[in-house]
């Protein structure tokens, strides 16, 4: 199948001394964080707030952590003093609070284990995202897994040849859900019932504007995905990207400048050009199905357990608050999975981890291991970036704010099951795409009297469902200290009306706006 070439591996490894040199200068306080980011980001690492530690981002394409990588993660958790791991909105795994020595050692160990941190940050093709249950979800049109894996390897092979103006995000949807956000990435592939993909391009969310992508082509052969990736990167993004103004150099601004018809034609022409230059088609290897299985649908009474399309196999959803697992629970999970055949962890863009390919007894055991560290309500399933206490770019502590509100709601003793799943972004970078949530929050500030207080902008009415994408409306701005009281009041109103927020909001927009204004 399309694989990562030895030439690419050697090229990536040959660049490691640059990272090592910059890393040493950063920890020695000889290189300021902003300049360090320019080098370290290429290697999937950024310095953390305070300049005393770093994070490392592990790329798992389509969010798939295979068995060999589960064993690797279990091993490093036993040998390194790791205290914070984050399931990211890019379906990658971030390890935080790393010293210089541990950062460099882990980067090399990941590379040797076939986990490529290189390119997971900065101006590179990022981790490919996808519908998390690809290959196992009942009703899916076809198994995208081999195409995602081959496309990922193609992208990594391509990286040394690219000089992109900014990050390049690619995603896949199985056609049933849009959890990988395929319709609003730089480039997205949406599965069709006839075993082909529709191609979307030009989407993206961020500081200077956000938009959905547009449909470029219908029904392309899955093996031709590579032509679109190469053509879009080289002949659209690199050709028309704004290298002088960083705030306007994402590919969505190319679409904005060209307008839809011209942009669509430019992408199609670029693909034809690449086709004329050579054979870049993907080669894939069929997936080997698991031979194990044990039916016992009584376990489906647990709402976190679902049934796969493979007979006798199940998956378990594990959603630690804000995507940061309790390290004791996570270690126990990896230890248990290490003794099971064919298992995988699938990370979703909403920071849920799905453990797949489990027999009924295995599913029951995994559900028991994670039960103390997982969301209990829709609100507790909310998405949150890591926040300003860790992220140097962060403006507000989105993660801490969410966890505090969740704790207040739990301790209220009230039924909070009518509150929605929210998206908390810590700053205008919009890492959780809060505009696309039914209820979203973005870190900002609010002047009260003569003082500027920490606050969050409130958005409502968004959706990223396939064919139903709509951006939410900014309703108002609530100070951080008032958010717990706001959510308690919203919960009381939903209880009084006996209606979940997702059903209540469309017919109560004015009521909701009034409620927000009460707490501004």
Short mmCIF file of C-alpha atoms in Angstrom, two decimals:
data_model
loop_
_atom_site.label_atom_id
_atom_site.label_comp_id
_atom_site.label_asym_id
_atom_site.label_seq_id
_atom_site.Cartn_x
_atom_site.Cartn_y
_atom_site.Cartn_z
CA UNK A 1 0.00 0.00 0.00
CA UNK A 2 1.00 3.67 -0.16
CA UNK A 3 3.51 3.83 2.67
CA UNK A 4 5.93 6.29 4.20
CA UNK A 5 9.13 5.98 2.21
CA UNK A 6 12.57 5.47 3.67
CA UNK A 7 13.60 8.67 1.93
CA UNK A 8 10.90 10.59 3.81
CA UNK A 9 11.86 9.01 7.12
CA UNK A 10 15.50 9.95 6.57
CA UNK A 11 14.55 13.50 5.58
CA UNK A 12 12.41 13.97 8.69
CA UNK A 13 15.01 12.45 10.99
CA UNK A 14 17.70 14.62 9.40
CA UNK A 15 15.86 17.73 10.53
CA UNK A 16 15.81 16.70 14.20
CA UNK A 17 19.02 18.61 15.11
CA UNK A 18 17.20 21.86 14.24
CA UNK A 19 14.52 21.03 16.78
CA UNK A 20 17.07 19.99 19.38
CA UNK A 21 19.03 23.23 19.00
CA UNK A 22 15.91 25.43 19.21
CA UNK A 23 14.58 23.42 22.14
CA UNK A 24 17.80 23.91 24.10
CA UNK A 25 17.76 27.66 23.41
CA UNK A 26 14.10 27.94 24.52
CA UNK A 27 14.65 26.17 27.83
CA UNK A 28 17.83 28.20 28.38
CA UNK A 29 15.74 31.39 27.92
CA UNK A 30 17.87 32.35 24.91
CA UNK A 31 14.99 32.03 22.42
CA UNK A 32 11.66 33.79 23.09
CA UNK A 33 8.50 31.67 22.86
CA UNK A 34 7.20 33.31 19.67
CA UNK A 35 10.43 32.62 17.77
CA UNK A 36 10.75 29.13 19.25
CA UNK A 37 7.25 28.36 17.98
CA UNK A 38 8.42 28.99 14.42
CA UNK A 39 10.77 26.01 14.67
CA UNK A 40 9.19 23.76 17.29
CA UNK A 41 5.75 23.79 15.66
CA UNK A 42 7.15 21.98 12.63
CA UNK A 43 8.01 19.12 14.98
CA UNK A 44 4.59 19.00 16.62
CA UNK A 45 5.62 20.84 19.77
CA UNK A 46 4.90 24.22 21.33
CA UNK A 47 6.18 25.87 24.48
CA UNK A 48 3.59 26.23 27.21
CA UNK A 49 2.58 29.33 29.13
CA UNK A 50 5.36 30.40 31.46
CA UNK A 51 8.14 29.09 29.23
CA UNK A 52 9.07 26.26 31.60
CA UNK A 53 7.58 23.30 29.72
CA UNK A 54 6.34 22.09 26.35
CA UNK A 55 3.68 19.91 24.77
CA UNK A 56 4.18 17.23 22.12
CA UNK A 57 1.43 16.38 19.62
CA UNK A 58 1.26 12.76 18.45
CA UNK A 59 -0.29 12.32 15.01
CA UNK A 60 -2.85 9.48 14.71
CA UNK A 61 -4.52 9.74 11.31
CA UNK A 62 -8.28 9.43 11.42
CA UNK A 63 -7.86 9.35 15.20
CA UNK A 64 -6.86 5.66 15.04
CA UNK A 65 -4.54 4.48 17.80
CA UNK A 66 -3.68 0.92 16.80
CA UNK A 67 -2.77 -1.91 19.15
CA UNK A 68 0.99 -1.47 18.68
CA UNK A 69 0.64 2.18 19.63
CA UNK A 70 -1.50 1.33 22.64
CA UNK A 71 1.40 -0.83 23.82
CA UNK A 72 3.79 2.05 23.16
CA UNK A 73 1.68 4.53 25.13
CA UNK A 74 1.39 2.11 28.04
CA UNK A 75 5.17 1.75 28.03
CA UNK A 76 5.97 5.47 28.07
CA UNK A 77 3.40 6.13 30.78
CA UNK A 78 5.36 3.70 32.92
CA UNK A 79 8.72 5.35 32.22
CA UNK A 80 8.02 9.09 32.02
CA UNK A 81 6.54 11.37 34.70
CA UNK A 82 3.49 12.34 32.65
CA UNK A 83 0.68 14.18 34.42
CA UNK A 84 -1.43 15.73 31.63
CA UNK A 85 -2.65 14.21 28.37
CA UNK A 86 -5.25 15.79 26.09
CA UNK A 87 -7.45 14.26 23.38
CA UNK A 88 -7.42 17.11 20.86
CA UNK A 89 -10.01 18.55 18.49
CA UNK A 90 -7.63 17.48 15.70
CA UNK A 91 -7.99 13.81 16.75
CA UNK A 92 -4.38 13.75 17.93
CA UNK A 93 -2.93 13.06 21.37
CA UNK A 94 -1.10 15.82 23.21
CA UNK A 95 1.34 15.17 26.04
CA UNK A 96 1.84 18.23 28.24
CA UNK A 97 4.21 19.61 30.87
CA UNK A 98 7.35 18.12 29.32
CA UNK A 99 10.88 19.06 30.34
CA UNK A 100 13.52 19.59 27.65
CA UNK A 101 15.05 16.17 28.21
CA UNK A 102 11.73 14.32 28.15
CA UNK A 103 10.43 16.26 25.15
CA UNK A 104 13.40 15.38 22.97
CA UNK A 105 13.51 11.78 24.15
CA UNK A 106 9.77 11.26 23.57
CA UNK A 107 9.92 12.80 20.11
CA UNK A 108 12.59 10.29 19.10
CA UNK A 109 10.78 7.38 20.71
CA UNK A 110 7.58 8.29 18.88
CA UNK A 111 9.44 8.46 15.57
CA UNK A 112 10.99 5.04 16.15
CA UNK A 113 7.55 3.64 16.98
CA UNK A 114 6.08 4.95 13.71
CA UNK A 115 4.27 7.88 15.32
CA UNK A 116 5.11 11.03 13.40
CA UNK A 117 5.00 14.24 15.41
CA UNK A 118 6.74 16.08 12.58
CA UNK A 119 4.29 18.35 10.78
CA UNK A 120 1.65 18.08 13.51
CA UNK A 121 1.97 21.83 14.06
CA UNK A 122 3.01 24.99 12.23
CA UNK A 123 2.63 25.46 8.45
CA UNK A 124 2.15 21.81 7.50
CA UNK A 125 -0.53 19.30 6.57
CA UNK A 126 -1.94 18.51 10.01
CA UNK A 127 -3.29 15.27 11.41
CA UNK A 128 -6.03 13.92 9.14
CA UNK A 129 -9.39 13.81 10.92
CA UNK A 130 -12.34 11.52 10.20
CA UNK A 131 -15.63 10.12 11.44
CA UNK A 132 -14.30 8.22 14.48
CA UNK A 133 -16.12 4.93 13.91
CA UNK A 134 -14.97 4.50 10.33
CA UNK A 135 -14.90 0.84 9.45
CA UNK A 136 -17.11 -0.30 12.32
CA UNK A 137 -20.24 1.88 12.26
CA UNK A 138 -23.49 0.22 11.32
CA UNK A 139 -24.98 1.71 8.17
CA UNK A 140 -21.82 3.37 6.87
CA UNK A 141 -21.50 3.38 3.08
CA UNK A 142 -18.09 1.71 3.02
CA UNK A 143 -14.95 1.33 5.11
CA UNK A 144 -12.84 4.47 4.65
CA UNK A 145 -10.01 3.17 6.86
CA UNK A 146 -7.58 1.99 4.15
CA UNK A 147 -8.01 5.24 2.20
CA UNK A 148 -7.45 7.38 5.30
CA UNK A 149 -4.28 5.48 6.13
CA UNK A 150 -2.93 5.61 2.57
CA UNK A 151 -3.78 9.32 2.29
CA UNK A 152 -1.98 9.98 5.56
CA UNK A 153 1.16 8.27 4.33
CA UNK A 154 0.93 10.17 1.05
CA UNK A 155 0.70 13.46 2.96
CA UNK A 156 3.71 12.67 5.14
CA UNK A 157 5.72 11.77 2.04
CA UNK A 158 4.65 15.08 0.54
CA UNK A 159 5.58 17.30 3.49
CA UNK A 160 9.29 17.74 2.73
CA UNK A 161 8.33 19.05 -0.74
CA UNK A 162 5.88 21.68 0.50
CA UNK A 163 6.33 25.25 1.67
CA UNK A 164 2.79 26.12 2.74
CA UNK A 165 1.70 29.58 3.91
CA UNK A 166 -0.20 28.09 6.87
CA UNK A 167 -1.61 24.85 8.26
CA UNK A 168 -3.40 22.50 5.85
CA UNK A 169 -6.29 20.51 7.32
CA UNK A 170 -7.74 17.44 5.59
CA UNK A 171 -10.74 15.43 6.75
CA UNK A 172 -12.99 12.48 5.89
CA UNK A 173 -16.68 11.92 6.59
CA UNK A 174 -18.40 8.54 6.33
CA UNK A 175 -21.48 10.33 4.97
CA UNK A 176 -23.49 9.65 8.13
CA UNK A 177 -21.84 12.18 10.40
CA UNK A 178 -19.49 15.12 10.02
CA UNK A 179 -17.48 14.55 13.17
CA UNK A 180 -14.22 15.00 11.28
CA UNK A 181 -15.55 18.34 9.98
CA UNK A 182 -14.99 17.45 6.32
CA UNK A 183 -17.23 20.18 4.92
CA UNK A 184 -15.36 23.02 6.59
CA UNK A 185 -11.69 22.05 6.42
CA UNK A 186 -9.22 23.17 3.78
CA UNK A 187 -9.95 19.90 1.97
CA UNK A 188 -12.64 17.35 2.81
CA UNK A 189 -13.85 14.02 1.43
CA UNK A 190 -17.42 12.89 2.11
CA UNK A 191 -18.31 9.25 1.40
CA UNK A 192 -21.17 8.36 -0.94
CA UNK A 193 -23.28 5.17 -1.15
CA UNK A 194 -21.61 4.24 -4.46
CA UNK A 195 -18.16 3.87 -2.84
CA UNK A 196 -16.91 7.25 -4.04
CA UNK A 197 -16.26 10.62 -2.38
CA UNK A 198 -17.55 14.13 -2.85
CA UNK A 199 -14.77 16.71 -2.50
CA UNK A 200 -15.12 19.95 -0.54
CA UNK A 201 -12.48 22.69 -0.29
CA UNK A 202 -11.86 26.19 1.01
CA UNK A 203 -13.37 25.89 4.48
CA UNK A 204 -11.87 26.94 7.78
CA UNK A 205 -12.45 28.74 11.07
CA UNK A 206 -10.29 31.28 12.82
CA UNK A 207 -9.52 34.78 13.98
CA UNK A 208 -10.23 36.71 10.78
CA UNK A 209 -13.32 34.99 9.54
CA UNK A 210 -14.84 31.54 9.19
CA UNK A 211 -16.67 29.74 6.42
CA UNK A 212 -17.79 26.37 5.10
CA UNK A 213 -16.02 24.87 2.12
CA UNK A 214 -17.70 24.46 -1.26
CA UNK A 215 -18.33 21.33 -3.30
CA UNK A 216 -15.57 20.87 -5.88
CA UNK A 217 -16.32 17.48 -7.45
CA UNK A 218 -18.91 14.70 -7.16
CA UNK A 219 -18.17 11.00 -6.90
CA UNK A 220 -14.40 10.72 -7.24
CA UNK A 221 -12.59 7.39 -7.12
CA UNK A 222 -11.15 6.93 -3.57
CA UNK A 223 -7.76 6.07 -5.07
CA UNK A 224 -7.67 9.53 -6.65
CA UNK A 225 -7.74 11.36 -3.32
CA UNK A 226 -3.99 11.90 -3.63
CA UNK A 227 -4.39 14.04 -6.78
CA UNK A 228 -6.63 16.45 -4.89
CA UNK A 229 -4.28 16.61 -1.89
CA UNK A 230 -1.19 17.31 -4.01
CA UNK A 231 -2.92 19.67 -6.42
CA UNK A 232 -4.60 21.69 -3.68
CA UNK A 233 -1.42 22.01 -1.62
CA UNK A 234 0.96 22.93 -4.44
CA UNK A 235 -1.13 24.64 -7.11
CA UNK A 236 -3.78 26.36 -5.00
CA UNK A 237 -2.52 26.93 -1.48
CA UNK A 238 1.13 27.59 -2.33
CA UNK A 239 0.35 29.45 -5.57
CA UNK A 240 -2.35 31.81 -4.28
CA UNK A 241 -1.66 31.85 -0.54
CA UNK A 242 -0.76 35.16 1.12
CA UNK A 243 2.77 34.68 2.50
CA UNK A 244 3.06 38.31 3.60
CA UNK A 245 0.01 38.70 5.86
CA UNK A 246 -0.28 35.84 8.33
CA UNK A 247 -3.78 36.81 9.34
CA UNK A 248 -5.04 36.27 5.79
CA UNK A 249 -3.06 33.28 4.61
CA UNK A 250 -5.41 30.36 5.26
CA UNK A 251 -6.87 28.78 2.14
CA UNK A 252 -10.40 30.01 2.89
CA UNK A 253 -9.23 33.51 1.94
CA UNK A 254 -8.24 32.23 -1.51
CA UNK A 255 -11.83 31.09 -2.01
CA UNK A 256 -13.09 34.41 -0.71
CA UNK A 257 -10.88 36.35 -3.13
CA UNK A 258 -11.62 34.21 -6.19
CA UNK A 259 -15.30 33.58 -5.48
CA UNK A 260 -16.87 30.17 -5.84
CA UNK A 261 -16.95 29.45 -9.58
CA UNK A 262 -13.38 30.59 -10.24
CA UNK A 263 -12.09 28.79 -7.16
CA UNK A 264 -13.81 25.53 -8.12
CA UNK A 265 -12.38 25.74 -11.63
CA UNK A 266 -8.89 26.50 -10.27
CA UNK A 267 -8.96 23.39 -8.09
CA UNK A 268 -10.27 21.21 -10.91
CA UNK A 269 -7.59 22.57 -13.28
CA UNK A 270 -4.91 21.92 -10.67
CA UNK A 271 -6.05 18.31 -10.33
CA UNK A 272 -5.92 17.82 -14.10
CA UNK A 273 -2.40 19.24 -14.13
CA UNK A 274 -1.18 16.81 -11.47
CA UNK A 275 -2.83 13.90 -13.31
CA UNK A 276 -0.89 14.84 -16.43
CA UNK A 277 2.41 14.79 -14.56
CA UNK A 278 2.40 11.22 -13.32
CA UNK A 279 0.67 8.42 -11.45
CA UNK A 280 0.02 9.49 -7.88
CA UNK A 281 -2.92 7.16 -7.24
CA UNK A 282 -3.10 5.61 -3.82
CA UNK A 283 -2.46 1.92 -3.35
CA UNK A 284 -4.27 0.25 -0.49
CA UNK A 285 -4.20 -3.00 1.37
CA UNK A 286 -7.57 -4.52 2.33
CA UNK A 287 -8.27 -4.54 6.05
CA UNK A 288 -8.03 -7.85 7.86
CA UNK A 289 -11.25 -8.29 9.84
CA UNK A 290 -11.12 -9.39 13.44
CA UNK A 291 -12.01 -13.03 13.95
CA UNK A 292 -13.13 -12.65 17.53
CA UNK A 293 -16.65 -11.92 18.73
CA UNK A 294 -19.04 -12.55 21.58
CA UNK A 295 -22.68 -11.49 21.38
CA UNK A 296 -24.49 -10.25 24.47
CA UNK A 297 -26.72 -7.31 23.62
CA UNK A 298 -27.74 -6.96 27.25
CA UNK A 299 -24.64 -4.75 27.62
CA UNK A 300 -26.30 -2.21 25.32
CA UNK A 301 -28.31 -1.06 28.32
CA UNK A 302 -25.19 0.97 29.10
CA UNK A 303 -25.59 4.06 26.87
CA UNK A 304 -21.83 4.28 26.40
CA UNK A 305 -21.69 0.87 24.69
CA UNK A 306 -22.59 0.55 21.03
CA UNK A 307 -22.83 -2.33 18.60
CA UNK A 308 -20.47 -2.52 15.62
CA UNK A 309 -21.39 -3.76 12.17
CA UNK A 310 -19.08 -6.73 12.78
CA UNK A 311 -21.05 -9.55 14.46
CA UNK A 312 -20.23 -9.98 18.13
CA UNK A 313 -18.17 -6.79 18.46
CA UNK A 314 -18.89 -3.60 20.39
CA UNK A 315 -17.36 -0.21 21.17
CA UNK A 316 -17.26 1.90 24.34
CA UNK A 317 -17.37 5.71 24.40
CA UNK A 318 -15.04 7.33 26.93
CA UNK A 319 -15.31 11.10 27.37
CA UNK A 320 -13.25 12.58 30.20
CA UNK A 321 -14.22 16.18 30.97
CA UNK A 322 -12.62 18.46 28.40
CA UNK A 323 -10.73 15.56 26.85
CA UNK A 324 -8.16 15.33 29.66
CA UNK A 325 -8.26 11.82 31.13
CA UNK A 326 -7.46 11.02 34.72
CA UNK A 327 -3.97 9.55 34.42
CA UNK A 328 -4.71 6.64 36.74
CA UNK A 329 -7.80 5.69 34.72
CA UNK A 330 -5.98 6.15 31.41
CA UNK A 331 -3.14 3.93 32.58
CA UNK A 332 -5.60 1.25 33.67
CA UNK A 333 -7.34 1.50 30.31
CA UNK A 334 -4.12 1.05 28.34
CA UNK A 335 -3.10 -1.86 30.57
CA UNK A 336 -6.41 -3.64 30.00
CA UNK A 337 -6.32 -3.04 26.24
CA UNK A 338 -2.77 -4.35 26.04
CA UNK A 339 -4.11 -7.81 26.85
CA UNK A 340 -6.92 -7.72 24.23
CA UNK A 341 -6.68 -8.68 20.56
CA UNK A 342 -7.43 -6.35 17.62
CA UNK A 343 -8.48 -3.39 19.79
CA UNK A 344 -8.07 0.26 18.80
CA UNK A 345 -8.73 3.64 20.36
CA UNK A 346 -10.43 6.11 18.04
CA UNK A 347 -10.17 9.79 18.96
CA UNK A 348 -12.96 12.10 17.84
CA UNK A 349 -12.80 15.84 17.19
CA UNK A 350 -15.15 16.36 20.16
CA UNK A 351 -12.47 14.81 22.45
CA UNK A 352 -14.29 11.52 22.93
CA UNK A 353 -12.25 8.33 22.75
CA UNK A 354 -14.02 5.29 21.32
CA UNK A 355 -12.54 1.90 22.17
CA UNK A 356 -13.48 -0.46 19.34
CA UNK A 357 -13.37 -4.18 18.46
CA UNK A 358 -14.43 -5.41 21.89
CA UNK A 359 -16.28 -8.60 22.71
CA UNK A 360 -19.22 -8.25 25.09
CA UNK A 361 -17.16 -9.17 28.20
CA UNK A 362 -14.36 -6.85 27.08
CA UNK A 363 -16.79 -3.98 26.50
CA UNK A 364 -18.23 -4.46 29.96
CA UNK A 365 -14.74 -4.42 31.48
CA UNK A 366 -13.68 -1.27 29.59
CA UNK A 367 -16.91 0.50 30.53
CA UNK A 368 -16.25 -0.35 34.18
CA UNK A 369 -12.66 0.95 34.03
CA UNK A 370 -13.71 4.32 32.57
CA UNK A 371 -17.04 4.88 34.36
CA UNK A 372 -15.58 7.14 37.06
CA UNK A 373 -13.91 9.44 34.53
CA UNK A 374 -16.49 9.98 31.81
CA UNK A 375 -19.28 12.40 30.99
CA UNK A 376 -22.71 11.67 32.45
CA UNK A 377 -24.79 14.28 30.61
CA UNK A 378 -24.82 16.08 27.27
CA UNK A 379 -23.32 19.15 28.93
CA UNK A 380 -20.48 17.11 30.39
CA UNK A 381 -19.75 15.93 26.84
CA UNK A 382 -18.91 19.54 25.97
CA UNK A 383 -15.78 20.25 23.95
CA UNK A 384 -13.00 22.43 25.34
CA UNK A 385 -9.55 23.42 24.16
CA UNK A 386 -6.75 23.09 26.72
CA UNK A 387 -7.09 26.76 27.70
CA UNK A 388 -4.91 29.69 28.68
CA UNK A 389 -3.34 28.13 31.75
CA UNK A 390 -1.38 25.89 29.36
CA UNK A 391 -1.66 27.36 25.84
CA UNK A 392 0.53 30.39 25.09
CA UNK A 393 -2.03 31.59 22.51
CA UNK A 394 -4.94 31.19 24.91
CA UNK A 395 -6.87 34.18 26.18
CA UNK A 396 -9.15 32.49 28.74
CA UNK A 397 -9.07 29.28 30.74
CA UNK A 398 -11.71 27.51 28.66
CA UNK A 399 -10.96 24.08 30.11
CA UNK A 400 -10.97 25.22 33.72
CA UNK A 401 -14.12 27.27 33.18
CA UNK A 402 -15.96 24.31 31.67
CA UNK A 403 -14.87 21.92 34.43
CA UNK A 404 -15.90 24.45 37.10
CA UNK A 405 -19.36 24.89 35.57
CA UNK A 406 -19.76 21.11 35.26
CA UNK A 407 -18.84 20.75 38.95
CA UNK A 408 -21.33 23.45 40.00
CA UNK A 409 -24.07 21.73 38.00
CA UNK A 410 -23.28 18.34 39.53
CA UNK A 411 -23.29 19.79 43.03
CA UNK A 412 -26.60 21.58 42.45
CA UNK A 413 -28.39 18.28 42.87
CA UNK A 414 -30.72 19.16 40.01
CA UNK A 415 -31.49 17.25 36.85
CA UNK A 416 -29.17 18.83 34.25
CA UNK A 417 -29.82 16.41 31.39
CA UNK A 418 -31.68 19.06 29.34
CA UNK A 419 -28.62 21.27 28.95
CA UNK A 420 -26.78 20.87 25.64
CA UNK A 421 -23.31 19.82 24.64
CA UNK A 422 -21.38 23.10 24.36
CA UNK A 423 -18.13 24.09 22.66
CA UNK A 424 -15.70 26.19 24.75
CA UNK A 425 -12.91 28.01 22.86
CA UNK A 426 -10.37 29.95 24.88
CA UNK A 427 -9.62 32.59 22.27
CA UNK A 428 -10.45 33.79 18.72
CA UNK A 429 -8.44 30.91 17.24
CA UNK A 430 -11.73 29.00 17.62
CA UNK A 431 -10.11 25.60 18.13
CA UNK A 432 -13.45 24.04 19.11
CA UNK A 433 -15.40 25.80 16.30
CA UNK A 434 -17.86 27.17 18.84
CA UNK A 435 -19.85 28.87 16.04
CA UNK A 436 -21.03 25.42 14.93
CA UNK A 437 -22.38 24.32 18.30
CA UNK A 438 -26.00 24.65 19.36
CA UNK A 439 -24.46 26.61 22.26
CA UNK A 440 -20.87 27.85 22.04
CA UNK A 441 -18.56 30.06 24.10
CA UNK A 442 -15.40 31.91 23.06
CA UNK A 443 -12.95 33.59 25.39
CA UNK A 444 -13.00 37.38 25.31
CA UNK A 445 -13.20 40.37 27.65
CA UNK A 446 -15.99 42.64 28.90
CA UNK A 447 -15.75 46.13 30.31
CA UNK A 448 -17.70 46.54 33.53
CA UNK A 449 -17.42 50.05 34.87
CA UNK A 450 -13.80 51.04 34.44
CA UNK A 451 -12.40 47.49 34.58
CA UNK A 452 -11.98 44.90 31.86
CA UNK A 453 -13.09 41.50 33.11
CA UNK A 454 -12.53 37.99 31.81
CA UNK A 455 -15.54 36.88 29.80
CA UNK A 456 -16.87 34.58 27.10
CA UNK A 457 -18.85 35.49 24.00
CA UNK A 458 -22.02 33.40 23.69
CA UNK A 459 -23.07 31.81 20.38
CA UNK A 460 -26.21 29.79 19.68
CA UNK A 461 -27.90 27.92 16.85
CA UNK A 462 -24.93 26.41 15.03
CA UNK A 463 -24.72 23.00 13.35
CA UNK A 464 -22.14 21.07 11.32
CA UNK A 465 -24.35 18.15 10.28
CA UNK A 466 -23.92 16.98 6.68
CA UNK A 467 -26.14 19.14 4.47
CA UNK A 468 -27.32 21.20 7.44
CA UNK A 469 -24.28 23.32 8.26
CA UNK A 470 -25.10 26.72 9.72
CA UNK A 471 -23.12 29.19 11.78
CA UNK A 472 -24.47 30.19 15.13
CA UNK A 473 -25.30 33.78 16.05
CA UNK A 474 -23.35 35.70 18.66
CA UNK A 475 -25.90 36.53 21.35
CA UNK A 476 -23.90 38.44 23.95
CA UNK A 477 -20.94 38.35 26.34
CA UNK A 478 -21.01 37.02 29.90
CA UNK A 479 -18.23 37.51 32.45
CA UNK A 480 -16.55 34.28 33.50
CA UNK A 481 -17.63 34.71 37.12
CA UNK A 482 -21.30 34.87 36.04
CA UNK A 483 -21.28 31.78 33.81
CA UNK A 484 -22.14 29.20 36.52
CA UNK A 485 -25.19 31.23 37.58
CA UNK A 486 -26.19 31.64 33.93
CA UNK A 487 -26.12 27.89 33.30
CA UNK A 488 -28.06 27.21 36.50
CA UNK A 489 -30.72 29.71 35.40
CA UNK A 490 -30.84 28.23 31.89
CA UNK A 491 -31.24 24.78 33.40
CA UNK A 492 -34.12 25.97 35.57
CA UNK A 493 -35.87 27.39 32.52
CA UNK A 494 -35.45 24.16 30.55
CA UNK A 495 -36.79 22.15 33.48
CA UNK A 496 -39.79 24.47 33.75
CA UNK A 497 -40.51 24.00 30.04
CA UNK A 498 -39.70 20.27 30.11
CA UNK A 499 -37.66 20.56 26.94
CA UNK A 500 -34.03 19.92 25.98
CA UNK A 501 -32.12 23.00 24.81
CA UNK A 502 -31.62 21.65 21.28
CA UNK A 503 -35.42 21.48 20.86
CA UNK A 504 -36.20 24.52 23.01
CA UNK A 505 -33.87 27.11 21.48
CA UNK A 506 -35.34 27.41 17.94
CA UNK A 507 -38.70 28.55 19.32
CA UNK A 508 -37.32 30.53 22.28
CA UNK A 509 -34.58 32.66 20.75
CA UNK A 510 -35.85 35.90 22.26
CA UNK A 511 -36.22 34.29 25.67
CA UNK A 512 -32.66 32.99 25.47
CA UNK A 513 -31.33 36.39 24.43
CA UNK A 514 -33.10 37.98 27.41
CA UNK A 515 -31.58 35.41 29.73
CA UNK A 516 -28.07 36.09 28.41
CA UNK A 517 -28.60 39.83 28.92
CA UNK A 518 -29.53 39.25 32.55
CA UNK A 519 -26.05 37.89 33.22
CA UNK A 520 -23.99 40.21 31.01
#
